[in-house]
Amino acid sequence: MSKIYEKNTQSKRYELKQGFTLNTTIIASLGLIVIAELIAYILRFATDEKRGQIPQRLFGKGTIQAVATGFNYLKFGIWILTGVLIVIAAARCMQHVQKAGSFKKWLDERRLEKAVTKALVDTLSVNTMKEQSRIEVPDVEVECKDEEIIVKIERLAGMYELDTLKADVSSSFKNKYSNYVVTTARLSNNENEFIFTLEDLGSDKTFVPKSLDDLDLGNYNLKLQEGLTINLEDRPHLAIFGKSGSKKTTTLQLLLLELAVSQAKLYACDGKNELRSIDFIFTRYASDTTKILELTSEFIKELTIREKYKDGQVQKLGKMGLKASECGLKPMILVTDEVSAILAAMDKKEQAQFMANVTQIVMKGRSLGIYWIMANQDPSTNVFPQAIRAQFATKILLGNANQDIQKMALGEVATVGDVEDFRGYYVSDGLTKQPQKFYVPNIFEHRLNDLETFKKAKERGDKAWEKSFLQ
């Protein structure tokens, strides 16, 4: 909840208006205990046979003893109340520590919360004017994760300057957190809070493979950046969106190399002939409408074959819910580049057939080792109905994109403002709760983007395929 800060007339600074909290109540009760113990000591003195003769003559021995007995009950009650409050405070503290993961991390989060709050107050950036005697400051919550820090700021009436808040948040991180900078700034889905993601600029997550060995991750696995490897069986289908120049093709080339060196069979539907120069890595390559429809229809036939084969394996092994790999099925990948261009070259009947085929592929293929990797500039629903879009477990948006495009591609807004070159955002089912920063892979530094590398990747994958059948 937001807090009220009042302006100190002497320092001209805003200071938190203290109210009754659990901590202040505990301090007050501890003070009462000290006072109670002093009074108890005086009453013990007054009831003593030798030392308390004077007060006993003045008030009567019986009266003093009755007061002492009653006060002991009162003192006992104060002790119990204080104990209960301490237990509640300890339980809350343990709850926060458990959520943070460690006591040290919890302390860091509290310090950062105070630092962000102080920055908001000092710059008067939250619903205030200098002439006001009091201001309302939003609640701040900080969560420190392994590779990023999430800051949530309550949205108060009149708080619309997201860029100003972004600067306040970044400036609050000092000392060991000085390398952390806001990379994502957005409103929550319910628009009740601002959410900032900070990353350590000193750590670059760009994947820079040195050789084909770095790309050989085994069947179904794809490494997208440092610390991010997905398994297609667990997270089927992958979509890459981005305008021309966003390095969409570079990212797709990395995936093709990783799949080529494994035992995956690749099939391409190329809307703009951009994959023609490496068509040799595909089991089948299609760029004209007739061949594209034939290719996707071939996938539908393969779906039926694999369904029957998997049913047989279930009966043979007596186990339900088998994965494709557990049935010995190798990955079969449909790669499409620029679906918008593919659809534009088709008439309505051909478009309907194509969409019907790929819908079956994304719906049924996930459990049969058949997956769709798609790259396209436009993520709009005019191209991809929601029924298809929802089947992609991992979605990547590269380059600059307005909030509407971000919502279409990722399901929610990733950030407000520009995205630097060779960057983007991604979401992946089960791995992310909100869009995360994506680093475009670098396959150029060690010349893994040349044709010779793709040929070697194809040869290596074919040998692995042949070897698997000989075993």
Short mmCIF file of C-alpha atoms in Angstrom, two decimals:
data_model
loop_
_atom_site.label_atom_id
_atom_site.label_comp_id
_atom_site.label_asym_id
_atom_site.label_seq_id
_atom_site.Cartn_x
_atom_site.Cartn_y
_atom_site.Cartn_z
CA MET A 1 0.00 0.00 0.00
CA SER A 2 1.08 3.57 -0.63
CA LYS A 3 2.56 5.60 2.22
CA ILE A 4 2.17 9.24 3.24
CA TYR A 5 5.28 11.41 3.45
CA GLU A 6 5.11 14.81 5.14
CA LYS A 7 7.38 17.76 4.38
CA ASN A 8 9.78 18.70 7.19
CA THR A 9 9.53 22.50 7.52
CA GLN A 10 13.18 22.76 8.55
CA SER A 11 14.93 20.39 6.13
CA LYS A 12 12.31 20.91 3.38
CA ARG A 13 12.48 17.16 2.75
CA TYR A 14 9.65 14.68 2.75
CA GLU A 15 9.74 12.18 5.61
CA LEU A 16 7.65 9.09 6.20
CA LYS A 17 4.71 9.67 8.50
CA GLN A 18 5.10 6.96 11.09
CA GLY A 19 2.00 5.05 12.07
CA PHE A 20 1.34 1.96 14.13
CA THR A 21 3.00 -1.08 12.57
CA LEU A 22 3.82 -4.50 13.93
CA ASN A 23 7.41 -3.42 14.60
CA THR A 24 6.43 -0.21 16.41
CA THR A 25 3.86 -2.14 18.45
CA ILE A 26 6.54 -4.64 19.53
CA ILE A 27 8.87 -1.78 20.52
CA ALA A 28 6.05 -0.16 22.50
CA SER A 29 5.22 -3.43 24.25
CA LEU A 30 8.90 -3.95 25.14
CA GLY A 31 8.87 -0.45 26.65
CA LEU A 32 5.79 -1.39 28.67
CA ILE A 33 7.60 -4.49 29.92
CA VAL A 34 10.48 -2.35 31.20
CA ILE A 35 8.05 -0.02 32.97
CA ALA A 36 6.07 -2.97 34.33
CA GLU A 37 9.21 -4.57 35.74
CA LEU A 38 10.14 -1.32 37.49
CA ILE A 39 6.66 -1.02 38.99
CA ALA A 40 6.77 -4.70 40.02
CA TYR A 41 10.08 -4.08 41.77
CA ILE A 42 8.57 -1.13 43.68
CA LEU A 43 5.56 -3.24 44.70
CA ARG A 44 7.83 -6.06 45.89
CA PHE A 45 9.68 -3.51 47.97
CA ALA A 46 6.40 -2.19 49.39
CA THR A 47 5.19 -5.67 50.39
CA ASP A 48 8.46 -6.60 52.11
CA GLU A 49 8.04 -7.07 55.86
CA LYS A 50 11.12 -5.06 56.78
CA ARG A 51 11.63 -2.55 53.96
CA GLY A 52 8.00 -1.82 53.21
CA GLN A 53 6.84 -0.70 56.63
CA ILE A 54 6.28 2.94 55.62
CA PRO A 55 4.07 2.29 52.52
CA GLN A 56 2.23 -0.40 54.48
CA ARG A 57 1.35 2.11 57.20
CA LEU A 58 0.23 4.65 54.59
CA PHE A 59 -1.88 2.37 52.34
CA GLY A 60 -2.34 -0.78 54.31
CA LYS A 61 -0.58 -4.07 53.80
CA GLY A 62 -3.64 -5.83 52.33
CA THR A 63 -4.24 -3.10 49.78
CA ILE A 64 -0.62 -3.17 48.60
CA GLN A 65 -0.62 -6.96 48.33
CA ALA A 66 -3.87 -6.89 46.30
CA VAL A 67 -2.42 -4.26 43.96
CA ALA A 68 0.80 -6.30 43.62
CA THR A 69 -1.17 -9.48 42.79
CA GLY A 70 -3.28 -7.72 40.17
CA PHE A 71 -0.29 -6.01 38.65
CA ASN A 72 1.53 -9.36 38.35
CA TYR A 73 -1.37 -10.62 36.21
CA LEU A 74 -1.16 -7.48 34.10
CA LYS A 75 2.60 -7.85 33.69
CA PHE A 76 2.15 -11.49 32.70
CA GLY A 77 -0.40 -10.43 30.07
CA ILE A 78 2.03 -7.85 28.63
CA TRP A 79 4.73 -10.53 28.40
CA ILE A 80 2.34 -12.90 26.58
CA LEU A 81 1.22 -10.16 24.18
CA THR A 82 4.81 -9.23 23.41
CA GLY A 83 5.73 -12.88 22.87
CA VAL A 84 2.82 -13.36 20.47
CA LEU A 85 3.79 -10.23 18.52
CA ILE A 86 7.41 -11.40 18.29
CA VAL A 87 6.32 -14.83 17.03
CA ILE A 88 4.10 -13.21 14.39
CA ALA A 89 6.93 -10.90 13.32
CA ALA A 90 9.37 -13.85 13.17
CA ALA A 91 6.90 -15.88 11.11
CA ARG A 92 6.47 -13.00 8.68
CA CYS A 93 10.22 -12.57 8.46
CA MET A 94 10.72 -16.28 7.80
CA GLN A 95 8.03 -16.15 5.14
CA HIS A 96 9.79 -13.27 3.37
CA VAL A 97 13.19 -14.98 3.69
CA GLN A 98 11.79 -18.22 2.31
CA LYS A 99 10.27 -16.35 -0.65
CA ALA A 100 13.55 -14.52 -1.29
CA GLY A 101 15.58 -17.72 -1.03
CA SER A 102 18.04 -16.57 1.63
CA PHE A 103 18.32 -14.09 4.46
CA LYS A 104 21.04 -12.16 2.61
CA LYS A 105 18.91 -11.85 -0.54
CA TRP A 106 15.95 -10.70 1.55
CA LEU A 107 18.09 -7.98 3.15
CA ASP A 108 19.28 -6.90 -0.30
CA GLU A 109 15.69 -6.69 -1.52
CA ARG A 110 14.69 -4.54 1.48
CA ARG A 111 17.67 -2.20 0.92
CA LEU A 112 16.82 -1.86 -2.76
CA GLU A 113 13.17 -1.17 -1.95
CA LYS A 114 14.25 1.65 0.36
CA ALA A 115 16.66 3.00 -2.27
CA VAL A 116 13.98 3.06 -4.99
CA THR A 117 11.47 4.67 -2.62
CA LYS A 118 14.03 7.31 -1.64
CA ALA A 119 14.70 8.09 -5.31
CA LEU A 120 10.98 8.51 -5.96
CA VAL A 121 10.63 10.87 -2.99
CA ASP A 122 13.80 12.88 -3.71
CA THR A 123 12.89 13.61 -7.32
CA LEU A 124 9.25 14.31 -6.47
CA SER A 125 8.27 12.17 -9.42
CA VAL A 126 5.18 10.64 -7.85
CA ASN A 127 1.93 12.52 -7.83
CA THR A 128 3.21 15.65 -6.10
CA MET A 129 3.93 19.36 -6.33
CA LYS A 130 6.65 21.18 -4.40
CA GLU A 131 4.11 23.29 -2.56
CA GLN A 132 2.33 20.30 -1.04
CA SER A 133 2.87 19.58 2.64
CA ARG A 134 2.41 15.85 2.12
CA ILE A 135 2.75 13.41 -0.74
CA GLU A 136 1.55 9.90 -1.42
CA VAL A 137 4.39 7.54 -2.31
CA PRO A 138 3.62 4.21 -4.02
CA ASP A 139 4.49 0.83 -2.60
CA VAL A 140 7.70 -0.67 -4.00
CA GLU A 141 8.47 -4.37 -4.26
CA VAL A 142 11.84 -5.80 -5.35
CA GLU A 143 12.56 -9.40 -6.29
CA CYS A 144 16.16 -10.47 -6.90
CA LYS A 145 16.50 -13.40 -9.28
CA ASP A 146 19.60 -15.22 -10.50
CA GLU A 147 20.03 -13.21 -13.68
CA GLU A 148 17.69 -10.24 -13.26
CA ILE A 149 15.93 -8.01 -10.75
CA ILE A 150 12.21 -7.25 -10.92
CA VAL A 151 10.93 -3.95 -9.47
CA LYS A 152 7.19 -3.39 -9.09
CA ILE A 153 5.89 0.08 -8.30
CA GLU A 154 2.28 0.70 -7.38
CA ARG A 155 0.55 2.93 -9.90
CA LEU A 156 -1.09 5.96 -8.31
CA ALA A 157 -3.40 8.45 -9.95
CA GLY A 158 -1.41 10.80 -12.18
CA MET A 159 1.60 8.49 -12.56
CA TYR A 160 2.12 8.33 -16.32
CA GLU A 161 5.77 9.35 -16.80
CA LEU A 162 7.20 5.88 -17.26
CA ASP A 163 10.52 7.18 -18.58
CA THR A 164 11.02 9.32 -15.44
CA LEU A 165 10.25 6.36 -13.20
CA LYS A 166 12.62 4.24 -15.29
CA ALA A 167 15.44 6.72 -14.62
CA ASP A 168 14.63 6.79 -10.89
CA VAL A 169 14.75 2.99 -10.68
CA SER A 170 18.05 2.68 -12.56
CA SER A 171 19.69 5.42 -10.45
CA SER A 172 18.74 3.58 -7.24
CA PHE A 173 21.01 0.63 -7.94
CA LYS A 174 24.50 1.34 -6.64
CA ASN A 175 27.56 -0.44 -5.26
CA LYS A 176 27.41 -4.14 -6.18
CA TYR A 177 24.26 -3.51 -8.22
CA SER A 178 25.65 -0.54 -10.12
CA ASN A 179 25.83 -2.52 -13.40
CA TYR A 180 22.11 -3.22 -13.31
CA VAL A 181 20.05 -1.11 -15.70
CA VAL A 182 16.36 -1.16 -16.60
CA THR A 183 15.93 -3.17 -19.81
CA THR A 184 12.15 -3.63 -19.67
CA ALA A 185 9.55 -1.12 -18.49
CA ARG A 186 5.85 -1.84 -18.78
CA LEU A 187 2.44 -1.73 -17.14
CA SER A 188 1.04 -4.87 -15.54
CA ASN A 189 -1.88 -6.54 -17.28
CA ASN A 190 -4.35 -5.04 -14.79
CA GLU A 191 -2.57 -1.66 -15.12
CA ASN A 192 -2.27 -1.35 -11.34
CA GLU A 193 1.52 -1.34 -11.20
CA PHE A 194 4.63 -0.56 -13.20
CA ILE A 195 7.00 -3.48 -13.73
CA PHE A 196 10.69 -2.92 -14.42
CA THR A 197 13.20 -5.62 -15.29
CA LEU A 198 16.86 -4.83 -14.62
CA GLU A 199 19.75 -6.83 -16.02
CA ASP A 200 23.47 -6.77 -15.40
CA LEU A 201 24.96 -5.06 -18.43
CA GLY A 202 28.29 -6.57 -17.48
CA SER A 203 27.00 -10.03 -18.42
CA ASP A 204 26.29 -10.64 -22.10
CA LYS A 205 24.13 -13.71 -22.79
CA THR A 206 24.89 -13.81 -26.51
CA PHE A 207 25.55 -17.37 -27.66
CA VAL A 208 28.83 -17.41 -29.64
CA PRO A 209 29.45 -20.98 -30.85
CA LYS A 210 33.04 -21.73 -31.83
CA SER A 211 32.46 -24.93 -33.77
CA LEU A 212 29.83 -27.51 -34.67
CA ASP A 213 30.64 -29.27 -31.40
CA ASP A 214 29.05 -26.35 -29.56
CA LEU A 215 25.90 -26.83 -31.63
CA ASP A 216 25.54 -30.58 -31.13
CA LEU A 217 23.07 -30.64 -28.26
CA GLY A 218 21.34 -33.91 -29.11
CA ASN A 219 17.88 -34.50 -30.47
CA TYR A 220 15.10 -32.06 -29.61
CA ASN A 221 17.42 -29.54 -27.87
CA LEU A 222 17.96 -25.97 -29.07
CA LYS A 223 20.29 -23.46 -27.42
CA LEU A 224 19.04 -19.92 -28.04
CA GLN A 225 21.39 -17.93 -25.81
CA GLU A 226 23.60 -18.47 -22.79
CA GLY A 227 21.42 -19.89 -20.03
CA LEU A 228 18.50 -20.63 -22.37
CA THR A 229 18.20 -24.09 -23.89
CA ILE A 230 14.79 -25.47 -24.79
CA ASN A 231 13.68 -29.03 -25.47
CA LEU A 232 11.12 -29.26 -28.25
CA GLU A 233 9.41 -32.23 -26.60
CA ASP A 234 8.74 -30.13 -23.51
CA ARG A 235 8.16 -26.84 -25.36
CA PRO A 236 7.03 -27.66 -28.89
CA HIS A 237 7.06 -25.24 -31.83
CA LEU A 238 8.98 -21.97 -32.03
CA ALA A 239 8.11 -18.66 -33.69
CA ILE A 240 10.48 -15.80 -34.55
CA PHE A 241 9.03 -12.38 -35.40
CA GLY A 242 10.92 -9.30 -36.51
CA LYS A 243 11.16 -6.67 -39.19
CA SER A 244 13.83 -6.68 -41.88
CA GLY A 245 17.23 -6.03 -40.32
CA SER A 246 16.24 -7.36 -36.89
CA LYS A 247 18.56 -10.42 -37.29
CA LYS A 248 15.63 -12.80 -37.63
CA THR A 249 17.45 -14.77 -40.35
CA THR A 250 20.58 -15.00 -38.19
CA THR A 251 18.59 -16.53 -35.35
CA LEU A 252 16.90 -18.96 -37.75
CA GLN A 253 20.28 -19.99 -39.20
CA LEU A 254 21.54 -20.90 -35.73
CA LEU A 255 18.50 -23.14 -35.18
CA LEU A 256 19.00 -24.80 -38.58
CA LEU A 257 22.65 -25.56 -37.77
CA GLU A 258 21.73 -27.04 -34.38
CA LEU A 259 19.00 -29.18 -35.93
CA ALA A 260 21.17 -30.21 -38.88
CA VAL A 261 23.96 -31.64 -36.70
CA SER A 262 21.40 -33.61 -34.69
CA GLN A 263 19.28 -36.38 -36.14
CA ALA A 264 16.39 -34.08 -37.07
CA LYS A 265 14.96 -34.13 -40.57
CA LEU A 266 14.30 -30.63 -41.93
CA TYR A 267 11.67 -29.57 -44.42
CA ALA A 268 11.43 -25.99 -45.72
CA CYS A 269 8.62 -23.81 -47.03
CA ASP A 270 10.38 -20.68 -48.24
CA GLY A 271 8.20 -17.66 -49.01
CA LYS A 272 10.97 -15.39 -50.31
CA ASN A 273 13.64 -17.89 -51.46
CA GLU A 274 15.95 -16.72 -48.66
CA LEU A 275 16.83 -20.31 -47.71
CA ARG A 276 17.54 -21.47 -51.25
CA SER A 277 21.31 -21.06 -50.82
CA ILE A 278 21.28 -23.74 -48.10
CA ASP A 279 18.50 -25.92 -49.53
CA PHE A 280 20.86 -28.92 -49.36
CA ILE A 281 20.37 -29.22 -45.58
CA PHE A 282 16.67 -29.92 -46.06
CA THR A 283 15.21 -33.32 -46.79
CA ARG A 284 12.77 -31.43 -48.97
CA TYR A 285 12.69 -27.77 -49.99
CA ALA A 286 9.68 -25.96 -51.46
CA SER A 287 9.22 -22.36 -52.56
CA ASP A 288 6.32 -22.43 -55.03
CA THR A 289 2.69 -22.90 -54.03
CA THR A 290 2.16 -26.39 -55.48
CA LYS A 291 5.26 -27.87 -53.83
CA ILE A 292 4.52 -26.14 -50.52
CA LEU A 293 1.05 -27.70 -50.40
CA GLU A 294 2.52 -31.09 -51.34
CA LEU A 295 5.13 -30.77 -48.60
CA THR A 296 2.64 -29.87 -45.85
CA SER A 297 0.33 -32.67 -47.04
CA GLU A 298 3.28 -35.04 -46.68
CA PHE A 299 3.50 -33.97 -43.04
CA ILE A 300 -0.17 -34.88 -42.54
CA LYS A 301 0.51 -38.39 -43.90
CA GLU A 302 3.51 -38.68 -41.57
CA LEU A 303 1.27 -37.70 -38.65
CA THR A 304 -1.00 -40.68 -39.37
CA ILE A 305 1.95 -43.06 -39.72
CA ARG A 306 3.51 -41.90 -36.46
CA GLU A 307 0.20 -42.07 -34.60
CA LYS A 308 -0.19 -45.75 -35.53
CA TYR A 309 3.44 -46.49 -34.69
CA LYS A 310 3.16 -44.78 -31.30
CA ASP A 311 -0.04 -46.69 -30.50
CA GLY A 312 1.87 -49.89 -31.20
CA GLN A 313 4.71 -48.82 -28.89
CA VAL A 314 2.23 -48.01 -26.12
CA GLN A 315 0.77 -51.50 -26.42
CA LYS A 316 4.24 -53.07 -26.62
CA LEU A 317 5.68 -51.22 -23.62
CA GLY A 318 2.42 -51.09 -21.65
CA LYS A 319 2.95 -47.45 -20.80
CA MET A 320 0.73 -44.45 -21.46
CA GLY A 321 1.94 -40.92 -22.21
CA LEU A 322 5.11 -41.92 -24.03
CA LYS A 323 7.17 -39.14 -25.56
CA ALA A 324 8.24 -39.35 -29.18
CA SER A 325 11.87 -39.94 -28.14
CA GLU A 326 10.78 -42.83 -25.88
CA CYS A 327 9.20 -44.45 -28.95
CA GLY A 328 12.40 -44.05 -30.96
CA LEU A 329 10.96 -41.32 -33.21
CA LYS A 330 13.41 -38.77 -34.62
CA PRO A 331 12.46 -35.08 -34.83
CA MET A 332 10.78 -33.94 -38.02
CA ILE A 333 10.85 -30.16 -38.41
CA LEU A 334 8.78 -27.94 -40.68
CA VAL A 335 10.69 -24.68 -41.24
CA THR A 336 8.78 -21.79 -42.79
CA ASP A 337 10.30 -18.45 -43.68
CA GLU A 338 7.84 -15.59 -44.31
CA VAL A 339 4.44 -17.28 -44.13
CA SER A 340 2.90 -13.94 -45.14
CA ALA A 341 4.62 -14.20 -48.52
CA ILE A 342 3.56 -17.84 -48.89
CA LEU A 343 -0.09 -16.96 -48.28
CA ALA A 344 0.09 -13.92 -50.56
CA ALA A 345 1.03 -16.17 -53.49
CA MET A 346 -1.98 -18.46 -52.92
CA ASP A 347 -5.63 -18.16 -53.85
CA LYS A 348 -8.29 -18.56 -51.15
CA LYS A 349 -8.68 -22.30 -51.67
CA GLU A 350 -4.93 -22.88 -51.46
CA GLN A 351 -4.69 -20.66 -48.37
CA ALA A 352 -7.41 -22.69 -46.67
CA GLN A 353 -5.61 -25.96 -47.44
CA PHE A 354 -2.26 -24.61 -46.23
CA MET A 355 -3.74 -23.29 -42.96
CA ALA A 356 -5.62 -26.57 -42.41
CA ASN A 357 -2.39 -28.54 -42.85
CA VAL A 358 -0.23 -26.42 -40.54
CA THR A 359 -3.03 -26.35 -37.94
CA GLN A 360 -2.95 -30.15 -37.79
CA ILE A 361 0.85 -30.08 -37.59
CA VAL A 362 0.92 -27.76 -34.56
CA MET A 363 -2.05 -29.45 -32.87
CA LYS A 364 -1.09 -33.11 -33.32
CA GLY A 365 2.62 -32.99 -34.03
CA ARG A 366 3.76 -31.99 -30.54
CA SER A 367 3.42 -35.53 -29.14
CA LEU A 368 4.74 -37.24 -32.28
CA GLY A 369 8.09 -35.51 -32.68
CA ILE A 370 6.84 -33.20 -35.44
CA TYR A 371 7.41 -29.49 -34.89
CA TRP A 372 7.04 -26.17 -36.65
CA ILE A 373 9.74 -23.50 -36.57
CA MET A 374 8.43 -20.34 -38.18
CA ALA A 375 10.00 -16.97 -38.99
CA ASN A 376 7.83 -14.08 -40.09
CA GLN A 377 7.81 -10.29 -40.03
CA ASP A 378 4.15 -9.87 -39.13
CA PRO A 379 2.69 -11.54 -35.99
CA SER A 380 -0.85 -10.23 -36.57
CA THR A 381 -3.93 -12.41 -36.28
CA ASN A 382 -4.61 -11.78 -39.98
CA VAL A 383 -1.76 -14.18 -40.65
CA PHE A 384 -1.88 -16.42 -37.59
CA PRO A 385 -5.24 -17.21 -35.94
CA GLN A 386 -5.16 -17.49 -32.14
CA ALA A 387 -5.69 -21.26 -32.37
CA ILE A 388 -2.31 -21.57 -34.14
CA ARG A 389 -0.48 -18.86 -32.20
CA ALA A 390 -1.32 -20.49 -28.84
CA GLN A 391 0.46 -23.70 -29.87
CA PHE A 392 3.90 -22.09 -30.09
CA ALA A 393 5.54 -22.70 -26.72
CA THR A 394 8.43 -20.34 -27.46
CA LYS A 395 8.03 -16.98 -29.19
CA ILE A 396 10.79 -14.48 -29.99
CA LEU A 397 10.29 -10.87 -31.07
CA LEU A 398 13.37 -9.10 -32.44
CA GLY A 399 14.09 -5.41 -32.97
CA ASN A 400 11.85 -2.41 -32.37
CA ALA A 401 8.12 -3.03 -32.15
CA ASN A 402 5.24 -0.98 -30.81
CA GLN A 403 3.07 -2.21 -27.94
CA ASP A 404 0.39 -3.65 -30.23
CA ILE A 405 2.95 -5.80 -32.06
CA GLN A 406 4.48 -6.88 -28.76
CA LYS A 407 1.07 -8.04 -27.53
CA MET A 408 0.40 -9.93 -30.76
CA ALA A 409 3.80 -11.63 -30.78
CA LEU A 410 4.37 -12.29 -27.08
CA GLY A 411 0.89 -12.07 -25.58
CA GLU A 412 1.76 -8.98 -23.53
CA VAL A 413 3.80 -5.78 -23.66
CA ALA A 414 7.51 -6.39 -23.10
CA THR A 415 8.77 -2.83 -22.83
CA VAL A 416 8.12 0.82 -23.59
CA GLY A 417 10.77 2.45 -25.73
CA ASP A 418 13.48 1.34 -28.14
CA VAL A 419 15.30 -1.98 -28.22
CA GLU A 420 19.00 -1.88 -29.04
CA ASP A 421 20.48 -3.74 -32.02
CA PHE A 422 20.96 -7.51 -31.75
CA ARG A 423 18.32 -7.67 -29.01
CA GLY A 424 14.71 -8.64 -28.57
CA TYR A 425 12.35 -10.37 -26.15
CA TYR A 426 11.12 -13.91 -25.73
CA VAL A 427 8.54 -15.93 -23.83
CA SER A 428 8.64 -19.69 -23.30
CA ASP A 429 5.97 -21.76 -21.59
CA GLY A 430 7.12 -22.95 -18.17
CA LEU A 431 10.31 -20.87 -18.28
CA THR A 432 9.05 -17.29 -18.21
CA LYS A 433 6.25 -15.47 -16.43
CA GLN A 434 6.78 -12.32 -18.49
CA PRO A 435 8.82 -11.36 -21.57
CA GLN A 436 12.58 -11.68 -21.07
CA LYS A 437 15.47 -10.04 -22.90
CA PHE A 438 16.75 -11.99 -25.90
CA TYR A 439 20.28 -11.77 -27.27
CA VAL A 440 20.69 -12.53 -30.98
CA PRO A 441 23.27 -15.33 -31.43
CA ASN A 442 26.62 -14.53 -33.01
CA ILE A 443 27.47 -17.14 -35.65
CA PHE A 444 29.75 -14.75 -37.55
CA GLU A 445 32.69 -14.45 -35.16
CA HIS A 446 33.90 -18.00 -35.89
CA ARG A 447 32.58 -18.07 -39.48
CA LEU A 448 29.78 -20.53 -38.81
CA ASN A 449 27.52 -18.70 -41.25
CA ASP A 450 29.34 -19.83 -44.41
CA LEU A 451 28.02 -22.53 -46.75
CA GLU A 452 30.82 -24.94 -45.89
CA THR A 453 29.69 -25.00 -42.26
CA PHE A 454 26.12 -25.86 -43.29
CA LYS A 455 27.43 -28.68 -45.52
CA LYS A 456 29.50 -30.11 -42.67
CA ALA A 457 26.50 -29.84 -40.33
CA LYS A 458 24.37 -31.78 -42.84
CA GLU A 459 27.03 -34.49 -43.24
CA ARG A 460 27.44 -34.80 -39.50
CA GLY A 461 23.69 -35.12 -38.98
CA ASP A 462 23.33 -37.74 -41.74
CA LYS A 463 26.11 -39.84 -40.22
CA ALA A 464 24.45 -39.67 -36.81
CA TRP A 465 21.14 -40.72 -38.40
CA GLU A 466 22.74 -43.73 -40.15
CA LYS A 467 24.61 -44.73 -37.01
CA SER A 468 21.39 -44.73 -34.95
CA PHE A 469 19.85 -47.32 -37.28
CA LEU A 470 22.92 -49.55 -37.22
CA GLN A 471 22.94 -49.79 -33.43
#
